[in-house]
Coordinates of C-alpha atoms in Angstrom, one line a residue:
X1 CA -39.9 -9.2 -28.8
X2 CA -39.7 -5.7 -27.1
X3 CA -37.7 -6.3 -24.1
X4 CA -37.8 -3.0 -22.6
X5 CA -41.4 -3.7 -22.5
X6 CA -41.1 -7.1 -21.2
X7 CA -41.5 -8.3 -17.8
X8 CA -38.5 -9.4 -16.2
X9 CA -38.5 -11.5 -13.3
X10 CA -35.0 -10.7 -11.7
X11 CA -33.2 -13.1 -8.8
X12 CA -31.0 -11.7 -6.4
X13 CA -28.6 -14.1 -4.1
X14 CA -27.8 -12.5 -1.7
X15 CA -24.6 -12.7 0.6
X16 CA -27.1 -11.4 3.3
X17 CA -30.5 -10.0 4.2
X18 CA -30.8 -6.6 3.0
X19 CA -29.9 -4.2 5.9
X20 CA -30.4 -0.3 5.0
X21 CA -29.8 1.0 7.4
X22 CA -26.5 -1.1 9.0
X23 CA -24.8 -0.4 6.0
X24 CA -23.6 1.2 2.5
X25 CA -24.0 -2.1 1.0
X26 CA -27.5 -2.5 2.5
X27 CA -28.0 0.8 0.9
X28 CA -26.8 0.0 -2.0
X29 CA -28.6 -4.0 -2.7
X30 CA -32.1 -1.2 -1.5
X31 CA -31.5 1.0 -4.8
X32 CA -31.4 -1.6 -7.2
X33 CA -34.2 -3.7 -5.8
X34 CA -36.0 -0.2 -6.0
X35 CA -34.6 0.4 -9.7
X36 CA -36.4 -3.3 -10.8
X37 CA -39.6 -2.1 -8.8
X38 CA -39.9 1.0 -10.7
X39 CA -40.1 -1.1 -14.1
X40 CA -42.7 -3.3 -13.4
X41 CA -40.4 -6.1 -12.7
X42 CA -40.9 -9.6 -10.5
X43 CA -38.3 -9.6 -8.1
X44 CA -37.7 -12.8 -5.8
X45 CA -34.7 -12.3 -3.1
X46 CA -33.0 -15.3 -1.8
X47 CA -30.3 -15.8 0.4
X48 CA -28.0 -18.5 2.8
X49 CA -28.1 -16.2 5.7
X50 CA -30.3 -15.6 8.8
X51 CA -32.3 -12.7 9.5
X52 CA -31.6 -10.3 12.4
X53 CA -33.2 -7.0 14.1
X54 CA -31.7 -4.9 11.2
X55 CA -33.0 -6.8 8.1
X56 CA -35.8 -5.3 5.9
X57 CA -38.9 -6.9 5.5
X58 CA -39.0 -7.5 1.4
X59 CA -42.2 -8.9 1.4
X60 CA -43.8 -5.3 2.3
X61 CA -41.9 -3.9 -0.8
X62 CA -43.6 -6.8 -3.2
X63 CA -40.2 -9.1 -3.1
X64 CA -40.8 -12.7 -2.5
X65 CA -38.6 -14.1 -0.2
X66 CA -36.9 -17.3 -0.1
X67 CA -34.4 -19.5 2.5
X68 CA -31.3 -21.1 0.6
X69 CA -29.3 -23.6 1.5
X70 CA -25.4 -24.4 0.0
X71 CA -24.1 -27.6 -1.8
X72 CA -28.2 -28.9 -1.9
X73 CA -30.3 -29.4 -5.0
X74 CA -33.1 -27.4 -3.5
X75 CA -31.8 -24.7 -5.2
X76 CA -32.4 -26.6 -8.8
X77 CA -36.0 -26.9 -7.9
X78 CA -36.3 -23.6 -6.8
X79 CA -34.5 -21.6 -9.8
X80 CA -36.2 -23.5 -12.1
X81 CA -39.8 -23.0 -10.6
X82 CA -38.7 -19.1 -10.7
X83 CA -37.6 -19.3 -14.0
X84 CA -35.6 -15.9 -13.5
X85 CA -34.8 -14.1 -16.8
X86 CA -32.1 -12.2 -14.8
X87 CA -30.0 -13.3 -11.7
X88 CA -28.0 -11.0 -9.7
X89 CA -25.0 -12.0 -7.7
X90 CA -24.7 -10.0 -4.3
X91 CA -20.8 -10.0 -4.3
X92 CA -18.3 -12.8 -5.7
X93 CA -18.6 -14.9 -3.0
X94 CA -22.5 -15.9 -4.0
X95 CA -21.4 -16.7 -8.0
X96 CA -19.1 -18.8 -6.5
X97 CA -21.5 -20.6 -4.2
X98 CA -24.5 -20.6 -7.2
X99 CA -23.1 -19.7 -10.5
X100 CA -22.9 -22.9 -11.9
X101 CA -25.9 -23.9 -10.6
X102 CA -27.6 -21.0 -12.6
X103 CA -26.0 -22.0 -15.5
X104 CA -26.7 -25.6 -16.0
X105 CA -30.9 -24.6 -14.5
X106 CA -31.1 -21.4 -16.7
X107 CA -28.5 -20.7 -19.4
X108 CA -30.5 -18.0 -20.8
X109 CA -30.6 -15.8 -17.7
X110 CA -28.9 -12.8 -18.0
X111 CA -26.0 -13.2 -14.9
X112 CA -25.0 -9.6 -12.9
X113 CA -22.2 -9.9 -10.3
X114 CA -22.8 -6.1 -8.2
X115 CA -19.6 -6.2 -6.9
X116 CA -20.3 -3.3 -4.6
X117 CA -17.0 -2.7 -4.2
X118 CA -13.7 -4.8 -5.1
X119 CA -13.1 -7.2 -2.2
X120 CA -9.3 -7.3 -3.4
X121 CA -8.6 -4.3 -3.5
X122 CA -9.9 -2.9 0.3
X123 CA -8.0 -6.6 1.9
X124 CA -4.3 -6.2 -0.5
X125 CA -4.8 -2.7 1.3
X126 CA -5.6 -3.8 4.7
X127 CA -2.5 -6.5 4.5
X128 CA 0.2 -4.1 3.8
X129 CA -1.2 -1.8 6.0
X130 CA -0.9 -4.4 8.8
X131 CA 2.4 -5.1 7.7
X132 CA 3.7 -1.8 7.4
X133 CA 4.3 -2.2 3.8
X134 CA 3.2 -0.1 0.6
X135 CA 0.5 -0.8 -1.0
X136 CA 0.9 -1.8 -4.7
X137 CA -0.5 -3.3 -7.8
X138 CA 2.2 -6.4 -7.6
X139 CA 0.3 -6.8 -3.9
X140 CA -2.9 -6.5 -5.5
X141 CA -2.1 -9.1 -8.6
X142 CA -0.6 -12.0 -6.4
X143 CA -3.6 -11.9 -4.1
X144 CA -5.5 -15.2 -4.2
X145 CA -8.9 -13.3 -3.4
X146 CA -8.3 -11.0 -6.6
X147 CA -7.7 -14.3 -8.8
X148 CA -11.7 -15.6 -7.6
X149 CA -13.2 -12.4 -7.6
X150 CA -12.0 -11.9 -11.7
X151 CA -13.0 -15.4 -12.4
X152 CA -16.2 -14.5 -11.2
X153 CA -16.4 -11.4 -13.3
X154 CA -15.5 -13.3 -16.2
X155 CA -18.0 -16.2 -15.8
X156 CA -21.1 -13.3 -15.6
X157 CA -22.1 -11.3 -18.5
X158 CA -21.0 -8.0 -16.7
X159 CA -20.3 -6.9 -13.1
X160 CA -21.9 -3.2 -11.8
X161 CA -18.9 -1.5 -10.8
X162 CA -19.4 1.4 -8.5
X163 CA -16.1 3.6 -8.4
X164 CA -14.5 5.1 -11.2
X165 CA -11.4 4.7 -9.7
X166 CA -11.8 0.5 -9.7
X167 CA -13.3 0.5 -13.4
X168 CA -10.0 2.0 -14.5
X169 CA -8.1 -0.6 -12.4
X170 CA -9.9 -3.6 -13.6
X171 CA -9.4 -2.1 -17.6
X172 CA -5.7 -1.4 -17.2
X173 CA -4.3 -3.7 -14.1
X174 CA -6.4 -6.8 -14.6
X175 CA -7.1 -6.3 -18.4
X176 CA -10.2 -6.9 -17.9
X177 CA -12.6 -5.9 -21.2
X178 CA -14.4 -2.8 -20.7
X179 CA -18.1 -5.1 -21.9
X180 CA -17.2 -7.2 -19.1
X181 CA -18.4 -3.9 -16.8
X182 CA -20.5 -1.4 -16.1
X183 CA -20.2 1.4 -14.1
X184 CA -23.5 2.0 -11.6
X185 CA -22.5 4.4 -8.7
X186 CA -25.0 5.3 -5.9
X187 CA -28.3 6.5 -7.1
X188 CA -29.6 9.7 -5.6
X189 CA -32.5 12.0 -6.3
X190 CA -31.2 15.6 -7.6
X191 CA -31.0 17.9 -4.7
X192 CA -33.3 20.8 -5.8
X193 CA -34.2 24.2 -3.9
X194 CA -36.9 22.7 -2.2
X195 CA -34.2 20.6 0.1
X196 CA -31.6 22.6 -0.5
X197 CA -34.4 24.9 2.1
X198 CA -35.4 22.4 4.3
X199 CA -31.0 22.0 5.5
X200 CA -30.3 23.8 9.0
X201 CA -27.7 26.6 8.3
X202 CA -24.0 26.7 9.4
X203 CA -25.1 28.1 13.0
X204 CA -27.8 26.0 13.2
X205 CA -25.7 22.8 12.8
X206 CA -23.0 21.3 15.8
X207 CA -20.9 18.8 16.8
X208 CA -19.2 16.3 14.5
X209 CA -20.1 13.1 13.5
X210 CA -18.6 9.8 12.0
X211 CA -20.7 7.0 10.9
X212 CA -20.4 3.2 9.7
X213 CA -21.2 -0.9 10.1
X214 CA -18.6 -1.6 12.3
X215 CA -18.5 -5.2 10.3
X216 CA -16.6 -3.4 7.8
X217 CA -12.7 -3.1 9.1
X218 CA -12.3 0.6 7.7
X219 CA -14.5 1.7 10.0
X220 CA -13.3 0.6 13.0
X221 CA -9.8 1.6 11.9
X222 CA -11.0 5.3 11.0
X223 CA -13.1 5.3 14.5
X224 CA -9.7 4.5 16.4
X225 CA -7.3 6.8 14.6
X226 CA -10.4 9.5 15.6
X227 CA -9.8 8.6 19.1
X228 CA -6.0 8.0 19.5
X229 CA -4.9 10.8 17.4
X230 CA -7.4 12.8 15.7
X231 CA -10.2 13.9 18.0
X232 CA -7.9 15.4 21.1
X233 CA -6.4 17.8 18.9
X234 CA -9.4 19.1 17.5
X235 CA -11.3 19.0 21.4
X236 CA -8.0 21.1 22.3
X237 CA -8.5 23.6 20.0
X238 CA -12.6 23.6 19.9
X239 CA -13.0 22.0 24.0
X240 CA -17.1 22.7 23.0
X241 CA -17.5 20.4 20.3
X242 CA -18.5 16.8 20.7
X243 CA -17.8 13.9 18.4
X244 CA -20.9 11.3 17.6
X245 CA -19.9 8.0 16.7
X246 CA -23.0 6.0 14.6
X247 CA -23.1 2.5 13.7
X248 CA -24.1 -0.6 13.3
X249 CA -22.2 -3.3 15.5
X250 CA -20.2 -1.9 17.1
X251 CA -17.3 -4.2 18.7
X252 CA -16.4 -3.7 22.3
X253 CA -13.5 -1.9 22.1
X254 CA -15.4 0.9 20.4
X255 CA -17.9 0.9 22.7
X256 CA -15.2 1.5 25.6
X257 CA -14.1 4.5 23.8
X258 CA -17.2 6.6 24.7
X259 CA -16.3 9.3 27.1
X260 CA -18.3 12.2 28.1
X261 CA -15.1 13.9 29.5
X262 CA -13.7 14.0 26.6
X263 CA -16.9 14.9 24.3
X264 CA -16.6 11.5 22.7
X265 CA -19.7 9.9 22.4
X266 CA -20.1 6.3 21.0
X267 CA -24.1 5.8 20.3
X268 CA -24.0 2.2 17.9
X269 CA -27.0 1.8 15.2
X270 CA -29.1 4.4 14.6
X271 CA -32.9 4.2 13.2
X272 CA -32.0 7.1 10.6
X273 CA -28.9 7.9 10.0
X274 CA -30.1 11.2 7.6
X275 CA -31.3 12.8 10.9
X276 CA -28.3 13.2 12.6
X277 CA -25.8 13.7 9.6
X278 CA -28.2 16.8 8.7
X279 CA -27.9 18.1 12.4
X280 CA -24.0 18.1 12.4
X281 CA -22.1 20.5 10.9
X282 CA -19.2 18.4 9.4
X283 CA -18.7 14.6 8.8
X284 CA -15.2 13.0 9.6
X285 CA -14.1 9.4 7.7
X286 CA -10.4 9.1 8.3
X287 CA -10.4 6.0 6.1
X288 CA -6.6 4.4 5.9
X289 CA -7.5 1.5 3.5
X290 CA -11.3 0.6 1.9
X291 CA -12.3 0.4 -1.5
X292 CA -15.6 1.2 -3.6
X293 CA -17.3 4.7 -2.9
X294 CA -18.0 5.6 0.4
X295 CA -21.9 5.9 1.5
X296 CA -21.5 7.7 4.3
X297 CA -19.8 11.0 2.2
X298 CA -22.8 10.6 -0.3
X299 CA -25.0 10.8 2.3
X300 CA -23.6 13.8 3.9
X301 CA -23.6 15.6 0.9
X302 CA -27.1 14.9 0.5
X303 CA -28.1 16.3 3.7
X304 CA -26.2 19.5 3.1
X305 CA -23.0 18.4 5.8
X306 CA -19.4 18.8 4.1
X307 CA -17.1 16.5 5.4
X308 CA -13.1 16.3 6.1
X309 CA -11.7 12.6 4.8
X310 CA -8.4 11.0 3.2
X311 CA -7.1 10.4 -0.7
X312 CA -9.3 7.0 0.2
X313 CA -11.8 7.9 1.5
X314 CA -12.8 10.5 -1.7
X315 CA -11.2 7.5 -4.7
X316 CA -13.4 7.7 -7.5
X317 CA -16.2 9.5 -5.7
X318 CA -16.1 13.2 -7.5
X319 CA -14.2 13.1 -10.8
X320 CA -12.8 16.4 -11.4
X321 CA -15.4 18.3 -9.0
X322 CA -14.0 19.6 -6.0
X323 CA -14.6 17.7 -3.1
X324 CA -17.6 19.2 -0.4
X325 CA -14.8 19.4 2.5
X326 CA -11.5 18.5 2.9
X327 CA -9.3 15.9 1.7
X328 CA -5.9 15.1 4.0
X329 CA -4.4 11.9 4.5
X330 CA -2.1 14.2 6.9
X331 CA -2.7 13.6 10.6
X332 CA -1.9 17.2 11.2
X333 CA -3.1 18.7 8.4
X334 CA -6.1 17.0 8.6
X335 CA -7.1 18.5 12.0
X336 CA -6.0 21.7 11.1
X337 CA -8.3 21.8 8.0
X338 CA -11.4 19.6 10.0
X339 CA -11.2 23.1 12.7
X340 CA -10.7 25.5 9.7
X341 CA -14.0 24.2 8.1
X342 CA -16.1 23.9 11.4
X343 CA -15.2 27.3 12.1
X344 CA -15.4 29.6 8.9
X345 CA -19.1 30.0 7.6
X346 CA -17.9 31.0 4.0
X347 CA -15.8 27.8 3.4
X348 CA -18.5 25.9 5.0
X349 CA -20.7 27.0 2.6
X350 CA -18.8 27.3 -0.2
X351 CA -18.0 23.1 0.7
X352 CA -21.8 22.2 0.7
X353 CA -22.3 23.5 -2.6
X354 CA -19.7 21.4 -3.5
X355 CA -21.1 18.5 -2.8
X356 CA -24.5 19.5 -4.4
X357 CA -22.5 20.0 -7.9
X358 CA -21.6 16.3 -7.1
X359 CA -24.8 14.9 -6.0
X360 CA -26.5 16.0 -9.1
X361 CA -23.6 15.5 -11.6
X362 CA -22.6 12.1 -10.7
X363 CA -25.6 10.8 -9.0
X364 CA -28.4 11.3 -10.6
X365 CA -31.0 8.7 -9.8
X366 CA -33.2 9.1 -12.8
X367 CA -30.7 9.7 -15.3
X368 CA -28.7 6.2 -14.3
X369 CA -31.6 3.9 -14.4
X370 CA -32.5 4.6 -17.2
X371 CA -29.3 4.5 -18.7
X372 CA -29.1 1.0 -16.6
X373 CA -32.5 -0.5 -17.9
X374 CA -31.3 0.3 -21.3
X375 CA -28.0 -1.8 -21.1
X376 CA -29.9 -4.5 -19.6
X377 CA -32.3 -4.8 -22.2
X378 CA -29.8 -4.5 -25.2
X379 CA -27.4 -7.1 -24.1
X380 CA -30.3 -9.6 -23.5
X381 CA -31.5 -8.4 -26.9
X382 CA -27.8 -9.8 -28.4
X383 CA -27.4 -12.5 -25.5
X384 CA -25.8 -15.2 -27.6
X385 CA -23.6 -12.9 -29.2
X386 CA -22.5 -11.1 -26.2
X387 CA -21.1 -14.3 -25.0
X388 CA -19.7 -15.3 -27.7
X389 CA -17.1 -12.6 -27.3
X390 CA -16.0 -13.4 -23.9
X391 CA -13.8 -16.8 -24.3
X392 CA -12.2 -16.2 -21.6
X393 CA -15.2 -16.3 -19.4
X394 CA -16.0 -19.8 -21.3
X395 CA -12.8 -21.4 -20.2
X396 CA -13.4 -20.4 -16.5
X397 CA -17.3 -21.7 -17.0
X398 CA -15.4 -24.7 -18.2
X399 CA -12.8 -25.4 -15.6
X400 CA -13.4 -23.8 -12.6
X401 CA -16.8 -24.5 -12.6
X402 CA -16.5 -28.4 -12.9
X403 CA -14.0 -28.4 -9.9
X404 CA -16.6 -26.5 -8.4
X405 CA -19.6 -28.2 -9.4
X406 CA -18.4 -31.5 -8.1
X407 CA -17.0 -30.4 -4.8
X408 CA -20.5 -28.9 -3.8
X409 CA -21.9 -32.6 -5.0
X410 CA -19.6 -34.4 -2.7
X411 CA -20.4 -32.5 0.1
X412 CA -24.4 -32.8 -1.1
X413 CA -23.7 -36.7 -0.9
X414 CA -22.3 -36.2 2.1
X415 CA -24.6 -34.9 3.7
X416 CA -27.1 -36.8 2.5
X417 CA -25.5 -40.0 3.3
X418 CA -24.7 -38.4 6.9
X419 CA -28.8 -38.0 7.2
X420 CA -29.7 -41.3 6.1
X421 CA -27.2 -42.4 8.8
X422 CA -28.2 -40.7 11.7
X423 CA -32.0 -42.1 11.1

């Protein structure tokens, strides 16, 4: 059989609705949905979670939708009805939940954990940085979280990495083999002359502008290091320029931060988040601790806005391309360099083409899928064999899963006995 001709019927669990517009990850869950659309493919999205304002309507894309519901053998109907010849895993958290459920209803799926970005590593950085400690791979390998999210990676067939920086942690830290991954960062269309056109100039651009799901700690770390100690010395030295702060769910503390005075503005979700990146001249992300790429930088470099951010904040984003901006993990320095590139024209510009080099080097839409598609389709092509290579994966299959796979039927029994009761 052909399978790049074949149609595929892909399954996505999701760890929640798909919301583009809240957030990276929303972004990010979009692209590939769009990626199996462009093939021809049968996509069905389930997940455990409710919708909200900000969740996209599948249905109008051609995705079915369906409701899932943990520990209950629903799901067994339902997976074997779809009879998915892939399943993605939105994050480790869902293979936990499902894995074993997908392996005993369909063992010949093809099983993808997207990652989207290593849990582990953005919490072991968030600890020590609560605790004032340094951040180091001892941290990182004691972490319970990092022990379930590599069992999880070993009990798929391989896991989309997104960073550069966390496929070479995974291969040398966590010894992880390299057929166990694949690397799938953002996918972008190449920015061509045509856009390049359509971007306001240096002196038609203003103001700054920072931008993220305040679910996501990071962000509301990098939004109060703007206001305690970043933004008033840039408003001293520039008392014109105003600081726009985008988001989705924003938590009340943030939302007490917005002061006119002080030309800090706090404006929460935004319908299109493109518009206003493109009107701003420069793009601030302060990040202290995260992990994965950063959507928010992509983004401004494809609407033509350079951006000032930290060694973080830029981790396995650009290779050895120089960055579209500045990169300080420097208080100081990093509002000396954010004034130096809002002010001079020629860096400015010099920063945006930067980040088109970057765009179209790493990012290249068309170029990834198809490199994608093509891994997908030989791996299935060699399924049995593929496995057979990762033991490893077996034993967790093996162990894990049982412990697993009988907790979730207690609590099924559970519940069921807990139904029959209360009628």
């Amino acid at each position: 059989m052909n399978l790049t001709s074949a149609k595929q019927h892909i399954f996505i669990i999701g760890s929640v609705w798909v919301e583009p517009k809240s957030s990276a990850a929303g972004s990010r869950m979009l692209q590939l949905i769009e990626l199996f659309l462009t093939q021809g493919w049968e996509i069905t999205f389930g997940t455990t979670s409710k919708k909200n304002a900000n969740s996209l309507d599948l249905i109008e894309l051609g995705v079915k939708e369906v409701s899932l519901k943990l520990n209950d053998e629903s799901f067994d109907h339902a997976i074997c009805k779809l009879s998915p010849s892939i399943v993605v895993f939105d994050r480790f958290m869902t293979e936990e939940q499902f894995g074993w459920r997908v392996m005993e209803q369909c063992p010949g799926a093809l099983r993808i954990l997207d990652t989207e970005d290593l849990h582990c590593l953005r919490k072991t950085r968030h600890e020590a940085l609560k605790k004032g400690i340094v951040f180091s791979e001892e941290l990182l390998l004691s972490s319970e979280i990092a022990k379930r999210e590599i069992a999880a990676m070993y009990r798929c067939d391989f896991s989309l990495i997104i960073s550069t920086y966390e496929l070479q942690l995974l291969e040398q830290t966590f010894n992880l083999d390299t057929d166990l991954m694949y690397h799938l960062p953002f996918l972008y269309p190449k920015i061509d002359q045509e856009k390049e056109q359509l971007w306001k100039s240096f002196k038609e651009r203003e103001h700054f502008i920072s931008i993220g799901n305040f679910l996501h700690a990071p962000n509301t770390d990098a939004t109060i290091q703007l206001k305690k100690h970043i933004w008033p010395q840039i408003r001293a030295k520039l008392p014109e320029a105003e600081l726009h702060i985008y988001g989705a769910y924003p938590t009340q503390q943030v939302l007490e931060f917005n002061n006119e005075k002080e030309g800090f503005y706090v404006h929460g979700f935004i319908e299109d988040a493109n518009e206003v990146i493109e009107k701003s001249r420069i793009l601030l992300a302060p990040l202290r601790f995260g992990a994965g790429i950063k959507g928010k930088l992509t983004d401004a470099m494809y609407n033509g806005t350079p951006s000032v951010t930290t060694t973080i904040g830029t981790e396995g984003m650009h290779e050895e391309l120089e960055w579209n901006g500045f990169v300080e993990d420097d208080p100081c320095q990093f509002v000396e360099k954010t004034i130096q590139l809002y002010s001079e024209q020629d860096i400015w510009e010099r920063a945006q083409q930067n980040g088109v080099k970057i765009i179209n080097s790493l990012y290249d839409k068309q170029k990834l899928d198809k490199a994608f598609v093509s891994h997908i389709t030989h791996i299935q092509s060699n399924l049995k064999a593929f496995r057979k290579k990762n033991f490893i994966g077996s034993l967790f299959q093996h162990h894990t899963l049982q412990s697993t796979k009988y907790m979730s039927k207690w609590i099924e029994e559970k519940q069921r006995n807990q139904s029959i009761g209360g009628t």
